PDB file of C-alpha atoms in Angstrom:
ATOM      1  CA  UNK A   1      17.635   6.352  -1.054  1.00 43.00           C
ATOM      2  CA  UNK A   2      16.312   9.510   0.653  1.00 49.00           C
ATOM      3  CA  UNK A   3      14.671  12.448  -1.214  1.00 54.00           C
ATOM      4  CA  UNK A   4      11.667  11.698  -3.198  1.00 63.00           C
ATOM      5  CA  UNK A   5      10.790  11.195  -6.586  1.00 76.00           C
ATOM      6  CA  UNK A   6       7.449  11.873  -6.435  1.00 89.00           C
ATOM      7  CA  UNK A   7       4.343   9.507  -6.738  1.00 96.00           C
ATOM      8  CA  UNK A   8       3.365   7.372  -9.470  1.00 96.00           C
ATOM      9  CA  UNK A   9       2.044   8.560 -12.885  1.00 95.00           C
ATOM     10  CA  UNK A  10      -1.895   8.867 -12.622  1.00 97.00           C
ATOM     11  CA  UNK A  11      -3.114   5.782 -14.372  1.00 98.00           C
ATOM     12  CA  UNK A  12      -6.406   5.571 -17.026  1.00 97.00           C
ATOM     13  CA  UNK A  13      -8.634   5.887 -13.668  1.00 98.00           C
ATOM     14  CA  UNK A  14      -6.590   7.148 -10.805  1.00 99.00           C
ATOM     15  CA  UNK A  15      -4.110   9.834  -9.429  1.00 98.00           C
ATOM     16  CA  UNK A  16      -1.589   9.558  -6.653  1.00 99.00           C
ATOM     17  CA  UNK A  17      -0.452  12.336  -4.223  1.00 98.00           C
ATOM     18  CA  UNK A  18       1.822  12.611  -0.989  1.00 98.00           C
ATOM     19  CA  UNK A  19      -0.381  12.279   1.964  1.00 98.00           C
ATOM     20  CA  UNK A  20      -0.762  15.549   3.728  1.00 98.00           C
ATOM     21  CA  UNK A  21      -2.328  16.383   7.177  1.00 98.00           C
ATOM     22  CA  UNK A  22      -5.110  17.661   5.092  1.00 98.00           C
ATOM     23  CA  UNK A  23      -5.966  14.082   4.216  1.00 99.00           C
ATOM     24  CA  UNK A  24      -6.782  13.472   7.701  1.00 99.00           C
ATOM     25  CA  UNK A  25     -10.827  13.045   7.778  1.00 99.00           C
ATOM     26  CA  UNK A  26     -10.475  10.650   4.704  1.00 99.00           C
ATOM     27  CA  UNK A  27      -7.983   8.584   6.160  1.00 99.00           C
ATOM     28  CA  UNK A  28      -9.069   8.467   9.465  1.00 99.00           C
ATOM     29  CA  UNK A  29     -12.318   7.311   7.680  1.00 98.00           C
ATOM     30  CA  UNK A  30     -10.616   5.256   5.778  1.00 98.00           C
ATOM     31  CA  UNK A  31      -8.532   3.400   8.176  1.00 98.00           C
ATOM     32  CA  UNK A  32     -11.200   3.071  10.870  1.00 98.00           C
ATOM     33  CA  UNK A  33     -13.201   1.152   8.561  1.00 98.00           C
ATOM     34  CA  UNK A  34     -13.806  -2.255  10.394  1.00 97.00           C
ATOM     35  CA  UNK A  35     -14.204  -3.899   6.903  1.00 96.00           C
ATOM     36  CA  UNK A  36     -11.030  -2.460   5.086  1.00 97.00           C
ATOM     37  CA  UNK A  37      -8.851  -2.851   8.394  1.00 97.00           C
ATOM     38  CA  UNK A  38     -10.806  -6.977   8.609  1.00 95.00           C
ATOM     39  CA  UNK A  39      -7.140  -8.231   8.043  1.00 94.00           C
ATOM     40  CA  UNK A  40      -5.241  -5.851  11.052  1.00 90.00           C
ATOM     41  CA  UNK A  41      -5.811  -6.550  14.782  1.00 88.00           C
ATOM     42  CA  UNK A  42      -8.209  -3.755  14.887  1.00 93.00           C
ATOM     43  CA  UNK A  43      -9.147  -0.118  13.207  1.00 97.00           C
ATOM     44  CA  UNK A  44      -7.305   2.900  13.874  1.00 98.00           C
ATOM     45  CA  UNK A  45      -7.977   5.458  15.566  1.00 98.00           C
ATOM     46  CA  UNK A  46      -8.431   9.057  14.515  1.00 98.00           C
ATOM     47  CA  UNK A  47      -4.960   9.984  16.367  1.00 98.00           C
ATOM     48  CA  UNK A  48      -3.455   6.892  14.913  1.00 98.00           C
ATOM     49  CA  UNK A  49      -4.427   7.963  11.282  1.00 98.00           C
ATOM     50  CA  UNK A  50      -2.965  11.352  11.657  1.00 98.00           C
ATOM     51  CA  UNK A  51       0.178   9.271  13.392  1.00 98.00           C
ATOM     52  CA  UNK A  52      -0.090   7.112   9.734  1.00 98.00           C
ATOM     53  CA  UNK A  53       0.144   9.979   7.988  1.00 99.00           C
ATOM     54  CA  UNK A  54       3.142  11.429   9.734  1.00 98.00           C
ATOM     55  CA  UNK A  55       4.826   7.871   9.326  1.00 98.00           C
ATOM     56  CA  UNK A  56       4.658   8.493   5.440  1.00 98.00           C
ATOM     57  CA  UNK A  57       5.385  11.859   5.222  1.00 98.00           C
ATOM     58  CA  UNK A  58       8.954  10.588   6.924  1.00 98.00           C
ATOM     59  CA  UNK A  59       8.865   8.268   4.446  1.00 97.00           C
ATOM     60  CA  UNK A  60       9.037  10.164   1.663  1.00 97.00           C
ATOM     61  CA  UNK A  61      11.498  12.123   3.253  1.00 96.00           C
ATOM     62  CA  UNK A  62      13.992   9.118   3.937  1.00 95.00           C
ATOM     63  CA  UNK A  63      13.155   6.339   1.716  1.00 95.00           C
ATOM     64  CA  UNK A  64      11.942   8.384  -1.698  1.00 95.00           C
ATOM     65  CA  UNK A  65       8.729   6.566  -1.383  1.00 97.00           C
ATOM     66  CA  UNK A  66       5.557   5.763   1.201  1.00 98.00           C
ATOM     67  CA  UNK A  67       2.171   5.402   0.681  1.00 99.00           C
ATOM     68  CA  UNK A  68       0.450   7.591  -1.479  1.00 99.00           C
ATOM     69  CA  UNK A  69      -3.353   8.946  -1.389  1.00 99.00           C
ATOM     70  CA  UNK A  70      -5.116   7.573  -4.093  1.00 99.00           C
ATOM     71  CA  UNK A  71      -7.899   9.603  -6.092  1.00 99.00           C
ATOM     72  CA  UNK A  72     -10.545   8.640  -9.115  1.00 98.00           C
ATOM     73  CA  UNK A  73      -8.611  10.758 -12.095  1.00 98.00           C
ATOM     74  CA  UNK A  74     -12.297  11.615 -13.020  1.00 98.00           C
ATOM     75  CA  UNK A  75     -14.120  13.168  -9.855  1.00 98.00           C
ATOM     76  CA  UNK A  76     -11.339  13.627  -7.293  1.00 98.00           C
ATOM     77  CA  UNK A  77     -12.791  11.057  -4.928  1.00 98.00           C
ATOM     78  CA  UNK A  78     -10.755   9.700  -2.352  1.00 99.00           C
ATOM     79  CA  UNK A  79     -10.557   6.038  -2.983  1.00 99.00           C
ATOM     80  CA  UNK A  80      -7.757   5.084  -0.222  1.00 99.00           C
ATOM     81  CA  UNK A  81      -3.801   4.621  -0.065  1.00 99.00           C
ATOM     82  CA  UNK A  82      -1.465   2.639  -2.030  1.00 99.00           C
ATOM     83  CA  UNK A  83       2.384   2.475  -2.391  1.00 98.00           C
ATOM     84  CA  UNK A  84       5.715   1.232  -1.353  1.00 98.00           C
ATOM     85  CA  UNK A  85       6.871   0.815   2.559  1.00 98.00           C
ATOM     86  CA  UNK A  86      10.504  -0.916   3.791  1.00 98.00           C
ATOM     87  CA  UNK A  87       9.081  -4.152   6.138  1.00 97.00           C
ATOM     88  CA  UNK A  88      11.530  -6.417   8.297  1.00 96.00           C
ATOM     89  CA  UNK A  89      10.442  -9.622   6.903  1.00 95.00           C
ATOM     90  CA  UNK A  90      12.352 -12.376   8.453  1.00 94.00           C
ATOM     91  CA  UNK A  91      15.333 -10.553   9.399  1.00 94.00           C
ATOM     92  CA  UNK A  92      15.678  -9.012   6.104  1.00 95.00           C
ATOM     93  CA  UNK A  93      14.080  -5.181   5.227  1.00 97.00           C
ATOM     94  CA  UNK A  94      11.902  -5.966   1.808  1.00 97.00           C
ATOM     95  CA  UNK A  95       9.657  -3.632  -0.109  1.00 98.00           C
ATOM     96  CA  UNK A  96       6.411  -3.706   0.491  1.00 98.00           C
ATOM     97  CA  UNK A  97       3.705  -2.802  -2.460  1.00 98.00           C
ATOM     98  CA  UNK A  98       0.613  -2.114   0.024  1.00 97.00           C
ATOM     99  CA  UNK A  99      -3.145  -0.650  -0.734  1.00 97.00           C
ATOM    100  CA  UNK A 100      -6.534   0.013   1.010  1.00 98.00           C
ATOM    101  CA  UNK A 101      -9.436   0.993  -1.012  1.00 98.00           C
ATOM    102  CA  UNK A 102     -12.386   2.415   0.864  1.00 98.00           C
ATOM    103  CA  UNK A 103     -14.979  -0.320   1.287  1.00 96.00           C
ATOM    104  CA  UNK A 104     -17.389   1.130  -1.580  1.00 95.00           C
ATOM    105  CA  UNK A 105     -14.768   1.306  -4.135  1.00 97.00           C
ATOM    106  CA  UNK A 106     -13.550  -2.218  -3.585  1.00 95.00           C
ATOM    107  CA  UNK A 107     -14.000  -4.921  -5.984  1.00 95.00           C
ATOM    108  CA  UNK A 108     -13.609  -2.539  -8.968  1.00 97.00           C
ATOM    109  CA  UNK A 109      -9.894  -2.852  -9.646  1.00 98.00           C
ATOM    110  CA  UNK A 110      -8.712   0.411  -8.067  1.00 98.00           C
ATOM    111  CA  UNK A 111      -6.118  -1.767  -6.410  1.00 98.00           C
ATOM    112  CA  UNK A 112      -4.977  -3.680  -8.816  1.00 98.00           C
ATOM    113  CA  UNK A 113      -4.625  -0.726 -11.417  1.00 99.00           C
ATOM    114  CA  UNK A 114      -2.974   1.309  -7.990  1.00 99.00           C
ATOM    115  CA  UNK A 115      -0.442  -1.746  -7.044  1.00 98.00           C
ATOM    116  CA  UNK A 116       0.694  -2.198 -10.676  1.00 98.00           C
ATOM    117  CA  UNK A 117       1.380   1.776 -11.003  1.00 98.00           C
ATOM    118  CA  UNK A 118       3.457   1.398  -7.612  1.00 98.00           C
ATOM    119  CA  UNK A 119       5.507  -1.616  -9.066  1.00 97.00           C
ATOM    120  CA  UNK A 120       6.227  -0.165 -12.130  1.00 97.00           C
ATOM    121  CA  UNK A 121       7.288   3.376 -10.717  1.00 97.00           C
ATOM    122  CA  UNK A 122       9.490   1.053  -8.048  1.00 97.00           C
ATOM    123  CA  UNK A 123      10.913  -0.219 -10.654  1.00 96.00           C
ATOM    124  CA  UNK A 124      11.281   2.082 -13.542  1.00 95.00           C
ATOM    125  CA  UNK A 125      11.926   5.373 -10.927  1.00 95.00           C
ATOM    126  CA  UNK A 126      13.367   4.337  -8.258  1.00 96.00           C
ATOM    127  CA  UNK A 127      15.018   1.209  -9.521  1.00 96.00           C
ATOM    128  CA  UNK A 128      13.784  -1.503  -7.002  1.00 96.00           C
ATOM    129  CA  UNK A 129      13.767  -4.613  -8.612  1.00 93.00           C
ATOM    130  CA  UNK A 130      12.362  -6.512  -5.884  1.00 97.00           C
ATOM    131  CA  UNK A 131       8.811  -5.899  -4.383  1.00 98.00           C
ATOM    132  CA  UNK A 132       6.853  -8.096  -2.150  1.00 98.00           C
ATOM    133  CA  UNK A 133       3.261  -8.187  -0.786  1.00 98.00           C
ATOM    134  CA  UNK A 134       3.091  -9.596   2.962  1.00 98.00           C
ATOM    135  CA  UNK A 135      -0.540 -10.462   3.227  1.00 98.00           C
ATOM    136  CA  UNK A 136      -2.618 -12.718   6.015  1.00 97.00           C
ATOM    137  CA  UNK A 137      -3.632 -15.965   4.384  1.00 98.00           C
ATOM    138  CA  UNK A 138      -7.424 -15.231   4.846  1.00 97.00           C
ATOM    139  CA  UNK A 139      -7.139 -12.140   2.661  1.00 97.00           C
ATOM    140  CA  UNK A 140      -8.039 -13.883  -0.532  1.00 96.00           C
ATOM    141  CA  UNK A 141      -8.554 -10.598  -2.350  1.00 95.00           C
ATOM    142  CA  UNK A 142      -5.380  -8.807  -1.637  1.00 97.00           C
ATOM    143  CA  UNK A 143      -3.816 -11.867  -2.912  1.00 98.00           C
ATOM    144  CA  UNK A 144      -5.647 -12.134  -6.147  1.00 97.00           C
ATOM    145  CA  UNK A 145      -4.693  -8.609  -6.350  1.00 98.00           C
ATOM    146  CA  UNK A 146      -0.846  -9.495  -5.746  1.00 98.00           C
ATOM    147  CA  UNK A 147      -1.074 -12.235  -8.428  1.00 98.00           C
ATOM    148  CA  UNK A 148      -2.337  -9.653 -10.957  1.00 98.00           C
ATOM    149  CA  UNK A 149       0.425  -7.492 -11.074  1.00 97.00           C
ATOM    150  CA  UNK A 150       2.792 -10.224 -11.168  1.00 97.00           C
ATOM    151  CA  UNK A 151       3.644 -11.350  -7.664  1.00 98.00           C
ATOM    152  CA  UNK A 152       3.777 -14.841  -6.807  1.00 98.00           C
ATOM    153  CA  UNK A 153       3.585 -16.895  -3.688  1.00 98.00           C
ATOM    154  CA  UNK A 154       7.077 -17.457  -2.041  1.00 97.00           C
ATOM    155  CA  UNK A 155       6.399 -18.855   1.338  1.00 97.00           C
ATOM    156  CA  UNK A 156       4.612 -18.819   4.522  1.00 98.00           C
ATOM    157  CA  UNK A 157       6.426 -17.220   7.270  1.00 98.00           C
ATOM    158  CA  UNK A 158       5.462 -14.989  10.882  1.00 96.00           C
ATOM    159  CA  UNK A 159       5.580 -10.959  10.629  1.00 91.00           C
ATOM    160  CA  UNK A 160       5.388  -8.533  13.232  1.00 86.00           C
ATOM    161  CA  UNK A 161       3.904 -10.239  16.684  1.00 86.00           C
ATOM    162  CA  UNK A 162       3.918 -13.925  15.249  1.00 91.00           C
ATOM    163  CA  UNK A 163       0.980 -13.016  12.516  1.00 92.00           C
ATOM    164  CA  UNK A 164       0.759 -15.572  10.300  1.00 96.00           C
ATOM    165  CA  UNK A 165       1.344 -14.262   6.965  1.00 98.00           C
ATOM    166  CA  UNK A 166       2.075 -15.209   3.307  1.00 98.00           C
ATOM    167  CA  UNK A 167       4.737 -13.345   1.253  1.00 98.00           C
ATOM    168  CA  UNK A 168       4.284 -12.648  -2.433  1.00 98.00           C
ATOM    169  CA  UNK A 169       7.217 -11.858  -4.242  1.00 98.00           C
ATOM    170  CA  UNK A 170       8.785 -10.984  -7.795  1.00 94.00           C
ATOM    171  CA  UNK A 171       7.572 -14.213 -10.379  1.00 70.00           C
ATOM    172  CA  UNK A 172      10.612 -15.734 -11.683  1.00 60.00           C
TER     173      UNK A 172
END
């Protein structure tokens, strides 16, 4: 890959955008959010947010994709990040379709309508047919959300230190 082809399409509600250093005080807000981060070993830091940010700017340098700031289409508030990161999953680099929506704009289906924009601009733009969602098995939501937008449960399997997670992949 390399290059990038841009974010997704805005959808009915929201609007995607390369994450910029000027993104900083949402996403440090964002990410340092004890409730949104529940499912990481802890919340980041302001310097690790900025460090986040950095990490998909190279992204979208390298891969064509990252995760992408995502807005409400209506009022231009920032709701949190969604998009497409490479993961070493079991030896193998996969994928990823990942999302955090800021803790008062969860449960309204910002991430499901974000994830399903991702997959379909994966697929459509940038021609990756295979996606996956690597989520811990307590995060009931996140898979509901995976299960939306078409993923289904492959297996059970370790990621990064030994977590425990569950990987979601393409439904067959």
């Amino acid at each position: 890959m390399g290059g990038t082809d841009g974010p997704p399409a805005d959808t009915a509600r929201l609007t995607f955008a390369e994450m910029t250093p000027d993104d900083l005080d949402d996403m440090a807000a964002l990410l340092g959010d004890a409730e949104v981060m529940r499912y990481y070993p802890r919340p980041k830091t302001r310097a690790e947010a900025l460090h986040w940010i950095g990490w998909n700017q190279g992204l979208y340098t390298r891969a064509g994709f990252g995760l992408w700031v995502i807005r409400s289409r209506a009022t231009g508030e920032f709701l949190g990040d969604c998009g497409l990161t490479p993961q070493e999953v079991d030896g193998t680099t996969e994928v990823e379709v990942g999302y955090h929506v800021r803790s008062g704009a969860q449960g309204l289906g910002y991430a499901t309508e974000a994830a399903a924009a991702c997959l379909a601009h994966a697929r459509e733009t940038l021609g990756i047919d295979r996606i996956v969602a690597i989520i811990d098995p307590a995060n009931v939501p996140s898979q509901r959300v995976a299960e939306k937008i078409g993923l289904r449960f492959e297996r059970n399997t370790t990621y990064g230190d030994g977590q425990p997670v569950r990987i979601y992949g393409p439904g067959r």
